[in-house]
CSV table of C-alpha atoms in Angstrom, one decimal:
chain,number,residue,atom,x,y,z
A,1,MET,CA,-23.4,1.4,3.4
A,2,GLU,CA,-25.6,4.4,3.6
A,3,GLU,CA,-28.5,4.4,1.1
A,4,SER,CA,-27.6,7.9,-0.2
A,5,MET,CA,-24.0,6.8,-0.8
A,6,ARG,CA,-25.1,3.6,-2.5
A,7,LYS,CA,-27.4,5.5,-4.8
A,8,ARG,CA,-24.6,7.9,-5.8
A,9,LEU,CA,-22.3,5.0,-6.6
A,10,GLU,CA,-25.0,3.1,-8.5
A,11,ALA,CA,-25.7,6.2,-10.6
A,12,MET,CA,-22.0,6.5,-11.3
A,13,LEU,CA,-21.7,2.9,-12.4
A,14,ASP,CA,-24.7,3.4,-14.7
A,15,ARG,CA,-23.0,6.5,-16.2
A,16,TYR,CA,-19.7,4.6,-16.5
A,17,ASN,CA,-21.4,1.8,-18.5
A,18,ALA,CA,-23.2,4.3,-20.7
A,19,ILE,CA,-19.9,6.0,-21.5
A,20,GLU,CA,-18.3,2.6,-22.3
A,21,GLU,CA,-21.2,2.0,-24.8
A,22,GLU,CA,-20.8,5.4,-26.3
A,23,LEU,CA,-17.1,5.0,-26.8
A,24,SER,CA,-17.6,1.8,-28.8
A,25,SER,CA,-19.7,3.8,-31.3
A,26,PRO,CA,-18.0,4.6,-34.6
A,27,ASP,CA,-19.6,8.1,-34.5
A,28,VAL,CA,-17.8,9.0,-31.4
A,29,GLY,CA,-14.5,7.7,-32.8
A,30,SER,CA,-14.7,10.3,-35.5
A,31,ASP,CA,-15.5,13.2,-33.2
A,32,ILE,CA,-12.2,13.9,-31.4
A,33,GLN,CA,-13.7,16.6,-29.1
A,34,LYS,CA,-16.4,14.3,-27.9
A,35,LEU,CA,-14.0,11.3,-27.6
A,36,THR,CA,-11.7,13.4,-25.5
A,37,LYS,CA,-14.5,14.6,-23.2
A,38,LEU,CA,-15.9,11.1,-22.7
A,39,THR,CA,-12.5,9.5,-22.1
A,40,LYS,CA,-11.7,12.1,-19.5
A,41,GLU,CA,-15.1,11.7,-17.8
A,42,ARG,CA,-14.6,7.9,-17.7
A,43,ALA,CA,-11.1,8.2,-16.3
A,44,GLY,CA,-12.4,10.6,-13.6
A,45,MET,CA,-14.7,7.9,-12.2
A,46,GLY,CA,-12.7,4.8,-13.0
A,47,GLU,CA,-11.2,4.2,-9.6
A,48,ALA,CA,-14.5,4.7,-7.7
A,49,VAL,CA,-16.3,2.4,-10.1
A,50,GLU,CA,-13.7,-0.3,-9.8
A,51,LYS,CA,-13.8,-0.2,-6.0
A,52,PHE,CA,-17.6,-0.2,-6.0
A,53,GLN,CA,-17.7,-3.3,-8.2
A,54,THR,CA,-15.2,-4.9,-5.8
A,55,PHE,CA,-17.5,-3.9,-2.9
A,56,LEU,CA,-20.5,-5.4,-4.6
A,57,LYS,CA,-18.6,-8.7,-5.1
A,58,LYS,CA,-17.5,-8.8,-1.5
A,59,GLU,CA,-21.1,-8.1,-0.5
A,60,ARG,CA,-22.3,-11.1,-2.5
A,61,ASP,CA,-19.5,-13.2,-0.9
A,62,ALA,CA,-20.6,-12.2,2.5
A,63,GLU,CA,-24.2,-13.1,1.7
A,64,ASP,CA,-23.2,-16.5,0.3
A,65,ALA,CA,-21.0,-17.2,3.3
A,66,LEU,CA,-23.9,-16.3,5.6
A,67,ALA,CA,-26.1,-18.9,3.9
A,68,MET,CA,-23.3,-21.6,4.4
A,69,ALA,CA,-22.7,-20.6,8.0
A,70,ASP,CA,-25.8,-22.6,9.1
A,71,SER,CA,-24.5,-25.8,7.6
A,72,ASP,CA,-24.7,-29.0,9.6
A,73,ASP,CA,-21.1,-29.5,8.6
A,74,SER,CA,-19.2,-27.7,11.4
A,75,GLU,CA,-16.0,-27.5,9.4
A,76,LEU,CA,-17.8,-25.9,6.5
A,77,ALA,CA,-19.8,-23.6,8.9
A,78,ASP,CA,-16.5,-22.4,10.5
A,79,PHE,CA,-15.0,-21.8,7.1
A,80,ALA,CA,-18.0,-19.8,6.0
A,81,LYS,CA,-18.0,-17.7,9.2
A,82,GLU,CA,-14.3,-16.8,8.6
A,83,GLU,CA,-15.0,-16.0,5.0
A,84,ARG,CA,-17.8,-13.7,6.0
A,85,ARG,CA,-15.7,-11.9,8.5
A,86,ALA,CA,-13.0,-11.4,5.9
A,87,ALA,CA,-15.5,-10.1,3.3
A,88,LEU,CA,-17.1,-7.7,5.8
A,89,SER,CA,-13.7,-6.4,6.8
A,90,GLU,CA,-12.8,-5.7,3.2
A,91,MET,CA,-16.2,-4.1,2.6
A,92,GLU,CA,-15.5,-1.7,5.5
A,93,THR,CA,-12.1,-0.7,4.1
A,94,LEU,CA,-13.6,-0.2,0.6
A,95,GLU,CA,-16.5,1.9,1.9
A,96,GLN,CA,-14.0,4.2,3.6
A,97,GLU,CA,-12.0,4.5,0.4
A,98,LEU,CA,-15.1,5.1,-1.6
A,99,ARG,CA,-16.2,7.8,0.8
A,100,ILE,CA,-13.0,9.7,0.1
A,101,LEU,CA,-13.3,9.2,-3.7
A,102,LEU,CA,-16.8,10.7,-3.5
A,103,LEU,CA,-15.6,13.9,-1.9
A,104,PRO,CA,-15.9,17.1,-4.1
A,105,LYS,CA,-13.1,17.2,-6.6
A,106,ASP,CA,-11.0,20.3,-7.2
A,107,PRO,CA,-11.7,21.0,-10.9
A,108,ASN,CA,-8.0,22.0,-11.4
A,109,ASP,CA,-6.5,18.8,-10.0
A,110,ASP,CA,-5.7,17.3,-13.4
A,111,LYS,CA,-4.1,20.4,-14.7
A,112,ASN,CA,-0.5,21.2,-15.4
A,113,ILE,CA,1.0,24.0,-13.2
A,114,ILE,CA,3.1,27.1,-13.4
A,115,VAL,CA,5.4,27.6,-10.4
A,116,GLU,CA,6.8,31.0,-9.4
A,117,ILE,CA,9.5,31.2,-6.7
A,118,ARG,CA,11.0,34.4,-5.4
A,119,GLY,CA,13.8,35.1,-2.9
A,120,ALA,CA,12.1,37.0,0.0
A,121,VAL,CA,13.6,37.9,3.4
A,122,GLY,CA,17.3,37.3,3.8
A,123,GLY,CA,19.1,38.9,0.9
A,124,ASP,CA,21.5,36.7,-1.1
A,125,GLU,CA,20.7,33.7,1.1
A,126,ALA,CA,17.0,34.0,0.2
A,127,ASP,CA,17.9,33.9,-3.5
A,128,ILE,CA,20.1,30.8,-2.9
A,129,PHE,CA,17.3,29.1,-1.0
A,130,ALA,CA,14.8,30.0,-3.9
A,131,GLY,CA,17.2,28.1,-6.2
A,132,ASP,CA,17.3,25.2,-3.8
A,133,LEU,CA,13.5,25.0,-3.8
A,134,ALA,CA,13.4,25.2,-7.6
A,135,ARG,CA,15.9,22.3,-7.8
A,136,MET,CA,13.8,20.3,-5.2
A,137,TYR,CA,10.7,20.7,-7.4
A,138,PHE,CA,12.6,19.8,-10.6
A,139,ARG,CA,13.9,16.6,-8.9
A,140,TYR,CA,10.4,15.7,-7.6
A,141,ALA,CA,8.9,16.2,-11.0
A,142,ASP,CA,11.6,14.0,-12.5
A,143,LYS,CA,10.8,11.2,-10.0
A,144,GLN,CA,7.1,11.5,-10.9
A,145,GLY,CA,7.8,11.2,-14.6
A,146,TRP,CA,6.6,14.8,-15.3
A,147,LYS,CA,8.1,17.2,-17.8
A,148,THR,CA,9.5,20.6,-16.7
A,149,LYS,CA,10.1,23.8,-18.8
A,150,LEU,CA,11.8,26.9,-17.6
A,151,LEU,CA,9.7,30.0,-18.4
A,152,ASP,CA,11.7,32.9,-16.9
A,153,ALA,CA,14.5,33.4,-14.4
A,154,SER,CA,16.5,36.2,-12.8
A,155,GLU,CA,19.6,35.0,-11.1
A,156,GLY,CA,20.7,36.2,-7.7
A,157,PRO,CA,24.1,38.0,-7.4
A,158,SER,CA,25.5,35.2,-5.2
A,159,GLY,CA,23.6,32.3,-6.8
A,160,GLY,CA,20.1,31.0,-6.9
A,161,TYR,CA,17.3,33.2,-8.2
A,162,SER,CA,15.7,36.4,-7.2
A,163,SER,CA,12.8,35.0,-9.2
A,164,ILE,CA,12.2,31.9,-11.3
A,165,SER,CA,9.1,30.6,-13.1
A,166,PHE,CA,8.7,27.2,-14.7
A,167,MET,CA,6.0,24.9,-15.9
A,168,ILE,CA,5.4,21.3,-14.8
A,169,LYS,CA,3.4,19.0,-17.1
A,170,GLY,CA,2.1,15.5,-16.3
A,171,ASP,CA,-0.6,13.4,-14.7
A,172,MET,CA,-2.5,15.2,-11.9
A,173,VAL,CA,0.3,17.7,-11.2
A,174,TYR,CA,-1.8,20.3,-9.5
A,175,SER,CA,-3.5,17.8,-7.2
A,176,LYS,CA,-0.1,17.0,-5.7
A,177,LEU,CA,1.6,20.4,-5.6
A,178,LYS,CA,-1.3,22.8,-5.0
A,179,PHE,CA,-0.5,23.0,-1.3
A,180,GLU,CA,3.0,24.3,-1.9
A,181,SER,CA,2.0,28.0,-2.2
A,182,GLY,CA,3.2,30.2,0.6
A,183,ALA,CA,6.3,31.3,2.4
A,184,HIS,CA,9.0,28.6,2.9
A,185,ARG,CA,11.6,29.3,5.7
A,186,VAL,CA,15.1,28.0,5.9
A,187,GLN,CA,17.3,27.9,8.9
A,188,ARG,CA,21.0,27.2,8.2
A,189,VAL,CA,24.5,28.7,8.2
A,190,PRO,CA,24.9,30.6,4.9
A,191,LYS,CA,27.9,29.9,2.7
A,192,THR,CA,28.7,33.6,3.0
A,193,GLU,CA,28.7,33.5,6.8
A,194,ALA,CA,32.2,33.5,8.3
A,195,SER,CA,31.2,33.2,12.0
A,196,GLY,CA,29.1,30.1,11.6
A,197,ARG,CA,25.9,31.7,12.8
A,198,ILE,CA,22.6,30.2,11.8
A,199,HIS,CA,20.5,32.6,9.7
A,200,THR,CA,16.7,32.5,8.9
A,201,SER,CA,15.7,33.4,5.3
A,202,THR,CA,12.5,32.9,3.3
A,203,ALA,CA,11.4,32.3,-0.2
A,204,THR,CA,7.9,32.5,-1.5
A,205,VAL,CA,6.3,29.9,-3.8
A,206,LEU,CA,3.2,30.4,-5.9
A,207,VAL,CA,1.6,27.4,-7.6
A,208,MET,CA,-1.0,28.1,-10.3
A,209,PRO,CA,-3.0,25.7,-12.5
A,210,GLU,CA,-2.3,26.2,-16.2
A,211,ALA,CA,-5.2,28.2,-17.6
A,212,GLU,CA,-6.5,27.7,-21.1
A,213,GLU,CA,-8.3,30.4,-23.1
A,214,VAL,CA,-11.6,28.8,-22.2
A,215,ASP,CA,-10.8,29.1,-18.5
A,216,VAL,CA,-10.2,32.8,-18.4
A,217,GLN,CA,-11.3,35.5,-20.8
A,218,ILE,CA,-8.7,38.2,-21.3
A,219,ASN,CA,-9.5,41.2,-23.5
A,220,PRO,CA,-6.5,42.0,-25.7
A,221,SER,CA,-7.1,45.7,-25.1
A,222,ASP,CA,-6.4,45.0,-21.4
A,223,LEU,CA,-2.9,43.9,-22.2
A,224,LYS,CA,0.2,46.1,-22.5
A,225,ILE,CA,3.0,44.2,-24.4
A,226,ASP,CA,6.6,45.5,-24.3
A,227,THR,CA,9.6,44.0,-26.0
A,228,TYR,CA,13.2,44.5,-24.9
A,229,HIS,CA,16.7,43.1,-25.3
A,230,SER,CA,17.2,39.8,-23.5
A,231,GLN,CA,19.8,39.6,-20.8
A,232,GLY,CA,22.0,36.6,-20.3
A,233,ALA,CA,25.4,35.0,-20.3
A,234,GLY,CA,26.4,35.9,-23.8
A,235,GLY,CA,25.4,34.3,-27.1
A,236,GLN,CA,24.7,35.9,-30.4
A,237,ASN,CA,21.1,36.7,-29.6
A,238,VAL,CA,21.7,38.5,-26.4
A,239,ASN,CA,21.3,42.3,-26.5
A,240,LYS,CA,21.0,42.3,-30.3
A,241,THR,CA,17.3,41.7,-30.9
A,242,GLU,CA,14.3,42.6,-28.8
A,243,SER,CA,13.3,39.0,-28.2
A,244,ALA,CA,12.3,39.3,-24.6
A,245,VAL,CA,8.6,40.0,-23.9
A,246,ARG,CA,6.9,41.7,-20.9
A,247,ILE,CA,3.1,41.6,-20.6
A,248,THR,CA,1.0,43.7,-18.2
A,249,HIS,CA,-2.6,43.0,-17.5
A,250,ILE,CA,-3.8,46.5,-16.9
A,251,PRO,CA,-7.0,45.8,-14.8
A,252,THR,CA,-5.1,43.7,-12.2
A,253,GLY,CA,-1.6,45.2,-12.6
A,254,ILE,CA,-0.2,41.6,-13.0
A,255,VAL,CA,3.1,41.6,-14.9
A,256,VAL,CA,5.0,38.7,-16.5
A,257,ALA,CA,8.1,38.5,-18.5
A,258,CYS,CA,9.8,35.9,-20.6
A,259,GLN,CA,13.2,35.8,-22.3
A,260,THR,CA,14.1,32.1,-22.3
A,261,GLU,CA,13.6,31.6,-26.0
A,262,LYS,CA,15.5,33.2,-28.9
A,263,ALA,CA,12.5,34.1,-30.9
A,264,GLN,CA,10.2,36.9,-29.7
A,265,LEU,CA,7.1,35.0,-30.9
A,266,GLN,CA,8.0,32.0,-28.7
A,267,ASN,CA,8.6,34.3,-25.7
A,268,LYS,CA,5.2,36.0,-26.3
A,269,GLU,CA,3.4,32.6,-26.3
A,270,ILE,CA,5.1,31.6,-23.0
A,271,ALA,CA,4.3,35.0,-21.5
A,272,MET,CA,0.6,34.6,-22.5
A,273,GLN,CA,0.5,31.2,-20.8
A,274,MET,CA,1.9,32.9,-17.7
A,275,ILE,CA,-0.4,35.8,-17.8
A,276,ARG,CA,-3.5,33.6,-18.2
A,277,ALA,CA,-2.4,31.4,-15.3
A,278,LYS,CA,-1.8,34.5,-13.0
A,279,VAL,CA,-5.0,36.2,-14.0
A,280,PHE,CA,-7.0,32.9,-13.5
A,281,ALA,CA,-5.3,32.4,-10.1
A,282,HIS,CA,-6.1,36.1,-9.2
A,283,PHE,CA,-9.8,35.8,-9.9
A,284,GLN,CA,-10.0,32.3,-8.4
A,285,GLU,CA,-8.5,33.5,-5.2
A,286,ALA,CA,-11.1,36.3,-5.1
A,287,GLU,CA,-13.9,33.7,-5.5
A,288,ASP,CA,-12.3,31.4,-2.9
A,289,GLN,CA,-12.2,34.3,-0.4
A,290,LYS,CA,-15.9,34.9,-0.9
A,291,ARG,CA,-16.7,31.3,-0.2
A,292,ALA,CA,-14.2,31.0,2.6
A,293,THR,CA,-15.5,33.2,5.3
A,294,GLU,CA,-16.3,30.1,7.3
A,295,ARG,CA,-13.7,27.9,5.8
A,296,LYS,CA,-10.2,28.8,4.6
A,297,LEU,CA,-8.5,25.9,3.0
A,298,LYS,CA,-7.5,24.0,6.1
A,299,VAL,CA,-4.0,23.3,4.9
A,300,GLY,CA,-3.4,26.9,4.0
A,301,THR,CA,-4.7,29.9,2.2
A,302,GLY,CA,-2.0,29.9,-0.4
A,303,GLU,CA,-1.1,33.5,0.4
A,304,ARG,CA,2.6,34.3,0.0
A,305,SER,CA,2.9,35.8,3.4
A,306,GLU,CA,1.7,32.7,5.1
A,307,LYS,CA,4.7,30.7,6.6
A,308,ILE,CA,3.9,27.2,5.6
A,309,ARG,CA,7.1,25.2,6.1
A,310,THR,CA,10.5,25.4,7.8
A,311,TYR,CA,13.6,23.6,6.5
A,312,ASN,CA,16.1,23.3,9.5
A,313,TYR,CA,19.5,22.2,8.2
A,314,PRO,CA,21.3,21.7,11.5
A,315,GLN,CA,18.6,19.2,12.7
A,316,ASN,CA,18.0,17.8,9.2
A,317,ARG,CA,14.3,18.6,9.9
A,318,VAL,CA,11.4,19.7,7.7
A,319,THR,CA,8.2,20.9,9.5
A,320,ASP,CA,4.9,21.8,7.8
A,321,HIS,CA,3.3,24.2,10.2
A,322,ARG,CA,-0.2,23.9,8.8
A,323,ILE,CA,-0.7,20.3,9.7
A,324,GLY,CA,2.0,19.9,12.4
A,325,PHE,CA,3.9,17.4,10.3
A,326,THR,CA,7.6,16.9,10.9
A,327,ILE,CA,10.2,14.5,9.3
A,328,GLN,CA,13.9,14.2,9.9
A,329,LYS,CA,14.7,13.8,6.3
A,330,LEU,CA,15.6,17.3,5.0
A,331,ASP,CA,18.5,16.0,3.0
A,332,ARG,CA,16.2,13.6,1.1
A,333,VAL,CA,13.4,16.2,0.8
A,334,MET,CA,15.8,18.6,-0.9
A,335,GLU,CA,16.7,15.9,-3.4
A,336,GLY,CA,13.0,15.7,-4.4
A,337,ASP,CA,11.7,13.1,-2.0
A,338,LEU,CA,8.5,15.0,-1.3
A,339,ASP,CA,6.1,12.0,-1.3
A,340,GLU,CA,5.6,11.8,2.5
A,341,ILE,CA,4.9,15.5,2.8
A,342,VAL,CA,2.5,15.6,-0.2
A,343,ALA,CA,0.7,12.5,1.1
A,344,ALA,CA,0.3,14.0,4.5
A,345,LEU,CA,-1.2,17.2,3.1
A,346,ILE,CA,-3.6,15.4,0.8
A,347,HIS,CA,-4.7,13.1,3.7
A,348,PHE,CA,-5.3,16.1,6.0
A,349,ASP,CA,-7.3,17.9,3.4
A,350,GLU,CA,-9.4,14.8,2.7
A,351,GLU,CA,-10.1,14.5,6.5
A,352,GLN,CA,-11.2,18.1,6.7
A,353,LYS,CA,-13.5,17.6,3.7
A,354,MET,CA,-15.0,14.5,5.3
A,355,LEU,CA,-15.7,16.4,8.5
A,356,GLU,CA,-17.4,19.2,6.6
A,357,ALA,CA,-19.5,16.6,4.7
A,358,GLU,CA,-20.6,15.0,7.9
A,359,ASN,CA,-21.4,18.4,9.5
A,360,ALA,CA,-23.2,19.8,6.5
């Protein structure tokens, strides 16, 4: 193992042990804010520390085996040589895994997300496809044990959604779904197509990390808040009270709306969550573009106009164009089996970061 890498891991192990000691202190137990911060920091380095400790054990095993390999007992010497080979092989695997764990972390990886999907090119079929994508993400979230909450939706005239926004809460949500932003293309025969011709339609997906008030400062005077009568399929509350809320962030022109709750206050709270996420994403994108003159995110810029994936129904095929990844499992993917695609995207991004680290 390279000396610089070992020193980083040794420093991490020291810090991990120091946190363990701090957490056992009664003073920390009574300070919820500090307890939360330390627990989160410990969790962030837990996997790397565990693997490094295993690496150190295998290193000791290899050294012990080397000492026994010179034994006059040939059987014991052969056994020791085999044990050393096994230990060195495991050390090599662990070192590669540790190299990945030491790559720069996206500070948003552990955040919840807000997803916005819109029907784009293709009229009614685009809206239907937007609905299919929303269902796909809901199914995936359910399989991951995450929680979902509908924030806002405008149904398409023939089904699906012209736009839909929802939140997904859970463990490391953004880390797994952050590469979904962009234009998704579908190739299939629409239900409304009488001649059986295959049509191509698109829907756009925007994945934003949930932003807390500490993440983005929004001046209340920069917000224009409107209330209006909610629209929906009946119910006593519909069209009788101005429960729906629309918020415009004047400096950026970003607009969000929410009418999913019966109470105006609840809709306003949800709309504020949405506006914070969108404003945060807006300024983050601007920062990313400043830093990305030499490196756009290798698995995509996240821009809505960028075609990132094609869902071909006749061939039961899904292709992610950014990494050239194709699987013949469209039926399963649309049921929320996204694990293979997500893993391929994460792996590709890790490889790119490792190349950059080596060339830095």
